[in-house]
Short mmCIF file of C-alpha atoms and ligand atoms in Angstrom, two decimals:
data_model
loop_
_atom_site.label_atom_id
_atom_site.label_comp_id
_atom_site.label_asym_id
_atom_site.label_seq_id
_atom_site.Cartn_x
_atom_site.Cartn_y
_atom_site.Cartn_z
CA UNK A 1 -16.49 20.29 18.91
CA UNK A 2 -17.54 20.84 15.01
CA UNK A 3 -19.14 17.28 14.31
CA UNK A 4 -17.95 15.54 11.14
CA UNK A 5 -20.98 15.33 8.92
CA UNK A 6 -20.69 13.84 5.82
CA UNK A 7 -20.05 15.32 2.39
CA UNK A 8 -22.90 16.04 0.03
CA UNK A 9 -22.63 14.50 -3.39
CA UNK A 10 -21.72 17.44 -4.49
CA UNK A 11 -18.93 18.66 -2.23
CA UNK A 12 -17.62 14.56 -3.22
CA UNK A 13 -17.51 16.29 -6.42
CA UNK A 14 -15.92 19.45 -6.21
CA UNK A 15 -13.26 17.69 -3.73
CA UNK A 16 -12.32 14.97 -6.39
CA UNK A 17 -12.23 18.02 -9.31
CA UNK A 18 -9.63 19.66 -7.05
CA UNK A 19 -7.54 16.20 -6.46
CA UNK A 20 -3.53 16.78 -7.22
CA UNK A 21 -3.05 12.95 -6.69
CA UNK A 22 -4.35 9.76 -6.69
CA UNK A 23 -3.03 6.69 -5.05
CA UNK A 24 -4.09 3.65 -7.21
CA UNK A 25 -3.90 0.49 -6.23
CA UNK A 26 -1.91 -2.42 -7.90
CA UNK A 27 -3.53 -6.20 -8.50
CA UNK A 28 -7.62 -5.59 -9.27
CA UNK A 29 -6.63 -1.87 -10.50
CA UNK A 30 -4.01 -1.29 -13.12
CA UNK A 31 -3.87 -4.86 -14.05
CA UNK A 32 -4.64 -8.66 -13.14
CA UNK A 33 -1.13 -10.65 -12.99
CA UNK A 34 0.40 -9.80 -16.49
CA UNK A 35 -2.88 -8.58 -17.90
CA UNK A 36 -3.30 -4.53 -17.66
CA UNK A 37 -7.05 -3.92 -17.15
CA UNK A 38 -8.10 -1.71 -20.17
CA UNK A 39 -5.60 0.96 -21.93
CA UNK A 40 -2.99 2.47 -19.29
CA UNK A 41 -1.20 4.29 -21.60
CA UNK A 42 -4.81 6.14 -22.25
CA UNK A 43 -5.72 6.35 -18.83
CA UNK A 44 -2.57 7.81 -17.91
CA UNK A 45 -2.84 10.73 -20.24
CA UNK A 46 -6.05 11.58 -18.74
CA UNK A 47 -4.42 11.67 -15.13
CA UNK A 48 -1.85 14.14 -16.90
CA UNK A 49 -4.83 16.19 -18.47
CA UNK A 50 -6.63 16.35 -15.10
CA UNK A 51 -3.29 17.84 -13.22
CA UNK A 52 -3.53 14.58 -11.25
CA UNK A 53 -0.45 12.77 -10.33
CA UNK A 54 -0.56 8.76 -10.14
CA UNK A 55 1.10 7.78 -7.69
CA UNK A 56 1.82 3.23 -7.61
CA UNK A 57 0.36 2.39 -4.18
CA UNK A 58 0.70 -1.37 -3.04
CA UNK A 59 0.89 -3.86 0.07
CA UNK A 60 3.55 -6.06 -1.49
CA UNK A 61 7.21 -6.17 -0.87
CA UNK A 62 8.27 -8.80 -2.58
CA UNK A 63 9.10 -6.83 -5.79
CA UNK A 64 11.40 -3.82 -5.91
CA UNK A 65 9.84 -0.61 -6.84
CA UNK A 66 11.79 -0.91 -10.12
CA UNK A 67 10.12 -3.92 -11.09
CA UNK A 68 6.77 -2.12 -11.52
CA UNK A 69 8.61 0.75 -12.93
CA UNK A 70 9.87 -1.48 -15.64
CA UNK A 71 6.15 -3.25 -15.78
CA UNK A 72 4.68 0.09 -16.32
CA UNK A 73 6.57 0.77 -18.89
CA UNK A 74 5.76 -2.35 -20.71
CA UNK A 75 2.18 -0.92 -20.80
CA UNK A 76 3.30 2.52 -22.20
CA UNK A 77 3.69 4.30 -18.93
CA UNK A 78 6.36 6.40 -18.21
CA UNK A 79 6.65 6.98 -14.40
CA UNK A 80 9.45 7.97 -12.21
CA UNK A 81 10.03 5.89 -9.04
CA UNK A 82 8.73 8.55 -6.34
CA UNK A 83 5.61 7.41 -7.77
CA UNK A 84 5.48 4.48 -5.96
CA UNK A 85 5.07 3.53 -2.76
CA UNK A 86 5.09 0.43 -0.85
CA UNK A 87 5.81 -0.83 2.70
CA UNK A 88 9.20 -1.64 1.56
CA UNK A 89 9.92 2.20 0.86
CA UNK A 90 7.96 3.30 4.10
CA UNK A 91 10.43 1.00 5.99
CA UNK A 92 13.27 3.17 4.67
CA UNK A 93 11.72 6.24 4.91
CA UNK A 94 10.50 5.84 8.67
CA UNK A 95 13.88 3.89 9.71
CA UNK A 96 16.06 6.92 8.40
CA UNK A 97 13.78 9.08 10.68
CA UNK A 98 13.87 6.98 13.56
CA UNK A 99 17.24 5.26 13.88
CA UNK A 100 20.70 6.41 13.39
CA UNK A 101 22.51 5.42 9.95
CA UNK A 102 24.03 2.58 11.94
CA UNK A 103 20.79 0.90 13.34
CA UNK A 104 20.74 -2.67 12.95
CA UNK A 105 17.80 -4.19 11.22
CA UNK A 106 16.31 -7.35 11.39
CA UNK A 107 13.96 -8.76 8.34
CA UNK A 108 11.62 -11.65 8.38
CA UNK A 109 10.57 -11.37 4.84
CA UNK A 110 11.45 -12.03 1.07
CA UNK A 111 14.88 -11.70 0.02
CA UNK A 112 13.37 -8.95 -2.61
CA UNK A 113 12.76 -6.50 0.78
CA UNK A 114 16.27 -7.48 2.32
CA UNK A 115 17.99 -6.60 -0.78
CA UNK A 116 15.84 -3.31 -1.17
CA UNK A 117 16.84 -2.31 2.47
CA UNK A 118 20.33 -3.47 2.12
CA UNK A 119 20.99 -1.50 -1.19
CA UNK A 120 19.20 1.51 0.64
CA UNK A 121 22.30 1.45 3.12
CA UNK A 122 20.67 -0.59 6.02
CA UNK A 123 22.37 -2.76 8.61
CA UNK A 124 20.49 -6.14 8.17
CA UNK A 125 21.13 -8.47 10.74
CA UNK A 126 20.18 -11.91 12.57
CA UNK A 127 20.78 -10.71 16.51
CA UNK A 128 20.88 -8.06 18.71
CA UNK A 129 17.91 -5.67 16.21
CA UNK A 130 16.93 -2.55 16.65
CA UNK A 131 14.19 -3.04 14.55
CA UNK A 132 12.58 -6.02 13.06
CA UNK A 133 10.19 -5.55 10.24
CA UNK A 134 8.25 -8.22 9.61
CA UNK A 135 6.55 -9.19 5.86
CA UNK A 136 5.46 -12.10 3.56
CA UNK A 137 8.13 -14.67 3.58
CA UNK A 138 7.32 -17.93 1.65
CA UNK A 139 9.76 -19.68 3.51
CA UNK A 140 8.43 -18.88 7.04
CA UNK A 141 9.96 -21.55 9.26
CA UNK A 142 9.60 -21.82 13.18
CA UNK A 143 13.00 -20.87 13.98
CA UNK A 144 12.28 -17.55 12.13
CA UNK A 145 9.79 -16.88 14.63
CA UNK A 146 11.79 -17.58 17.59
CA UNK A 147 14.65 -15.31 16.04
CA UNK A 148 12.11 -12.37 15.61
CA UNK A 149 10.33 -13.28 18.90
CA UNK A 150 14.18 -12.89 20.65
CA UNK A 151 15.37 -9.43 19.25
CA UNK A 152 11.13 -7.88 19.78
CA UNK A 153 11.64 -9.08 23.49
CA UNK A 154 14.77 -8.13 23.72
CA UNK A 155 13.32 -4.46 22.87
CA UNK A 156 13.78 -3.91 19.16
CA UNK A 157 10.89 -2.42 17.69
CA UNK A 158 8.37 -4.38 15.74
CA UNK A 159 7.51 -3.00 12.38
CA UNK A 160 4.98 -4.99 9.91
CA UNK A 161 4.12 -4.15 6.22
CA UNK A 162 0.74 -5.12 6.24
CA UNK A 163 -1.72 -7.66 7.92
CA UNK A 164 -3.03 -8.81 4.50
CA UNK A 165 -4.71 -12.22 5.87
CA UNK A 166 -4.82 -13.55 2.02
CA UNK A 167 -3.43 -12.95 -1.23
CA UNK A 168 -4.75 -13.44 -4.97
CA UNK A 169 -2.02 -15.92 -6.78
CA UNK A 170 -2.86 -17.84 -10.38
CA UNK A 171 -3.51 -21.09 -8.02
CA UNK A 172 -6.57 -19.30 -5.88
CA UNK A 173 -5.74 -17.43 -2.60
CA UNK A 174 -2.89 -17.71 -0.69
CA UNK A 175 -1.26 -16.91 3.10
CA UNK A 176 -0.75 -13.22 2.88
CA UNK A 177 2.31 -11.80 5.35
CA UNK A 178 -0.50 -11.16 7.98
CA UNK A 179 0.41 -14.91 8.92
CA UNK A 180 3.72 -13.94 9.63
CA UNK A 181 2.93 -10.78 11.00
CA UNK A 182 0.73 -12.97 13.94
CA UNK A 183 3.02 -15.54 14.24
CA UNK A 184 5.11 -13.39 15.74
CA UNK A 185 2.31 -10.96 17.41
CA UNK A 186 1.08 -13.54 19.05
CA UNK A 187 4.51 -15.30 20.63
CA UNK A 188 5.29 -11.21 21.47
CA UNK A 189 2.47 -9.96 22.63
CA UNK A 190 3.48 -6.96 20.82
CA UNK A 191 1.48 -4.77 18.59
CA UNK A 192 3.65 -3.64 15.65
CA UNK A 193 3.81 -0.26 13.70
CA UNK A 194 2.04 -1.21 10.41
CA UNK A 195 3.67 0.34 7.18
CA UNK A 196 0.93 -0.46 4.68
CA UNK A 197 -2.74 -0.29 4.09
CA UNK A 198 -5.25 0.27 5.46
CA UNK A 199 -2.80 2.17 7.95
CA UNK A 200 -2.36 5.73 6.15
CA UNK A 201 1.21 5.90 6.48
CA UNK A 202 2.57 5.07 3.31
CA UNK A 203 -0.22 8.09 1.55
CA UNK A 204 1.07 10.76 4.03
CA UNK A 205 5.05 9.72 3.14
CA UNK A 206 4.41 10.58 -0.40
CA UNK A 207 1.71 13.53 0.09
CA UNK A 208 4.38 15.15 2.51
CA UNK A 209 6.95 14.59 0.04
CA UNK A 210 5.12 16.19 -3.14
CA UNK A 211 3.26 18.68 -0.29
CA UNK A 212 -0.26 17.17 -0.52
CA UNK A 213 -2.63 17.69 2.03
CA UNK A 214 -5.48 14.63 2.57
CA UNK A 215 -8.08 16.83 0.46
CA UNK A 216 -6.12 16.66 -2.32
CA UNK A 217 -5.44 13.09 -2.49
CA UNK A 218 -7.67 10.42 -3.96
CA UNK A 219 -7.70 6.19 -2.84
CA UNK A 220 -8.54 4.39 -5.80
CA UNK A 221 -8.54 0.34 -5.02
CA UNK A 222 -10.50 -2.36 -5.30
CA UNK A 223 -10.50 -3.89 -1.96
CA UNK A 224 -12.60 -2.13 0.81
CA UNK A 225 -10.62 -3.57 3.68
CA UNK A 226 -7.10 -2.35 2.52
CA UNK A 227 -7.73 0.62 -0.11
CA UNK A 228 -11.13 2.02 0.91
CA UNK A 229 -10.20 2.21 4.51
CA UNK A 230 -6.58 3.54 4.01
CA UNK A 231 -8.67 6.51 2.18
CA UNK A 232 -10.92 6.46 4.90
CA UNK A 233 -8.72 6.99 7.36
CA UNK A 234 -6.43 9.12 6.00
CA UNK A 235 -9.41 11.37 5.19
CA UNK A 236 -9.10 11.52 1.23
CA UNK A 237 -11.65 11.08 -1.26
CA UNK A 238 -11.94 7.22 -1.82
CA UNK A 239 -13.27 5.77 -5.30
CA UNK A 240 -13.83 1.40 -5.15
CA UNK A 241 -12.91 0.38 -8.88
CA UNK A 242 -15.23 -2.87 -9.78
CA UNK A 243 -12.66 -4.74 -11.92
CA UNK A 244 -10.81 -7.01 -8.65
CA UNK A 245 -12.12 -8.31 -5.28
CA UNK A 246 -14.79 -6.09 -3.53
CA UNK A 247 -18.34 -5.38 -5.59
CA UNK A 248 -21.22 -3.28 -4.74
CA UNK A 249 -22.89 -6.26 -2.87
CA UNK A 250 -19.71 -7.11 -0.44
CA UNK A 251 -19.52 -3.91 0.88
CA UNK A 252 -22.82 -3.35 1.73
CA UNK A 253 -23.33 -3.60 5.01
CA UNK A 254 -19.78 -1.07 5.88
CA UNK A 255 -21.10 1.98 7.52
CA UNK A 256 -18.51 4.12 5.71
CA UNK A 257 -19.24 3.66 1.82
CA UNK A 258 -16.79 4.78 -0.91
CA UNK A 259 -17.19 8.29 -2.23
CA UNK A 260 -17.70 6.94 -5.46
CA UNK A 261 -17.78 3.70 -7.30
CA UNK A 262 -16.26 3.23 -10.53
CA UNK A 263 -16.73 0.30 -12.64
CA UNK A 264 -13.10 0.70 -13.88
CA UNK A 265 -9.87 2.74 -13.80
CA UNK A 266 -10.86 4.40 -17.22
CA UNK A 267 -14.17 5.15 -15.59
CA UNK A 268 -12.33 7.13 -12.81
CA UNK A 269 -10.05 8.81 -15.29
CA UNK A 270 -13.19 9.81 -17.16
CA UNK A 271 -14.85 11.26 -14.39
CA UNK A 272 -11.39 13.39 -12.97
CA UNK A 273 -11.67 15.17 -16.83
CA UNK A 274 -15.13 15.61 -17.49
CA UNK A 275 -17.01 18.55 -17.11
MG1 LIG B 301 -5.93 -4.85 -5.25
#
């Protein structure tokens, strides 16, 4: 068998000149809360001038894909809503492959992700699941977990959109949906089918989509356990922005490094159009 040696610096290079897309990440990325880090508007028109489609790529599911679409826009970027993924559109996309336009669907999550799966044409129930996709609820109770803990036993299958242990919020870190995610994992014994990063499902829904292949496609986050290994695993090129939670120091002891580092998204946009 070939063995997988690692890319030169160069061949890094010549594999992010060719890129068609890259996946960039939300919080620590394109902005911090309300606060967009550096010019989007700017950095977007150097994605166009590269050929490089941006594609919104996030953990969360407690806002509708509209929401950023609208937040985008409030930074001067225009951008139509196939360019973003999250778990929350994986869901529907793997559901409508897997179960019949009548399957019944349990959610443990935010009412945001209900009403996104509801208005998508879902069943959403409260017994007898065929799947139950579990997610960040802020009102996780105990009975929750025995109702998801019921329909996984009784054989629906257990989805998850991430197993983000902690979240950023304006107060300091937070329970992420991981919590929930283990609650339930753990009264199961299950292992669900994760949806979001650093699982590469939610990069090969859009690539397929658009007719990507891994090469093509570039990671950009900020975290190395979510972003950099989505990229990592998916086998695209992966480029660690400086501006949110991971710095040069924190990852170095991984044994897989980022292609490249980039001390911002502008930086990365530079790079895709220089010479
Ligand atoms: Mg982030």
């Amino acid at each position: 068998m070939k063995e997988n040696l690692p890319l030169t610096n160069s061949e890094k290079y010549s594999k992010l000149k060719s890129a068609k897309a890259a996946f960039l990440d939300l919080d620590g990325v394109l902005w911090h809360g309300t606060e967009p880090i550096g010019n989007l508007e700017s950095i977007f028109a150097k994605f166009k001038q590269a050929g490089v489609l941006p594609v919104l790529w996030t953990n969360n599911s407690t806002h509708l894909p509209e929401t950023y679409q609208r937040k985008m826009e409030s930074f001067g970027v225009k951008i139509s809503l196939d360019q973003i993924i999250s778990p929350a559109i994986a869901a529907r996309d793997v559901f409508s492959t897997r179960f019949s336009s009548d399957a019944r669907i349990h959610v443990f999550g935010s009412d945001a992700l209900k009403e996104y799966l509801s208005d998508q044409g879902f069943k959403l129930v409260e017994e007898r699941a065929d799947a139950v996709l579990v997610s960040l609820d802020q009102d996780m109770t105990y009975r929750k977990v025995v109702k998801a803990m019921r329909m996984i036993s009784n054989g629906a299958v257990f989805f998850a959109t991430n197993l983000d242990h902690i979240l950023p919020s304006e107060k300091g870190w937070v329970p992420g949906g991981g919590v929930m995610v283990r609650a339930v994992q753990t009264c199961t014994q299950k292992t669900p089918i994760i949806l979001g990063k650093p699982e590469p499902i939610m990069m090969q829904l859009v690539s397929n989509q658009f007719g990507f292949s891994m090469d093509e496609v570039v990671a950009v986050g900020d975290r190395y356990d979510t972003d950099m290994l989505a990229g990592i695993r998916a086998g695209c090129t992966t480029v660690m922005v400086l501006t949110g939670v991971d710095n040069r120091d924190s990852i170095r002891n991984q044994e897989v490094q980022p292609d490249f580092i980039c001390e911002d998204l502008n930086a990365f946009a530079d790079l895709l159009i220089s010479d």
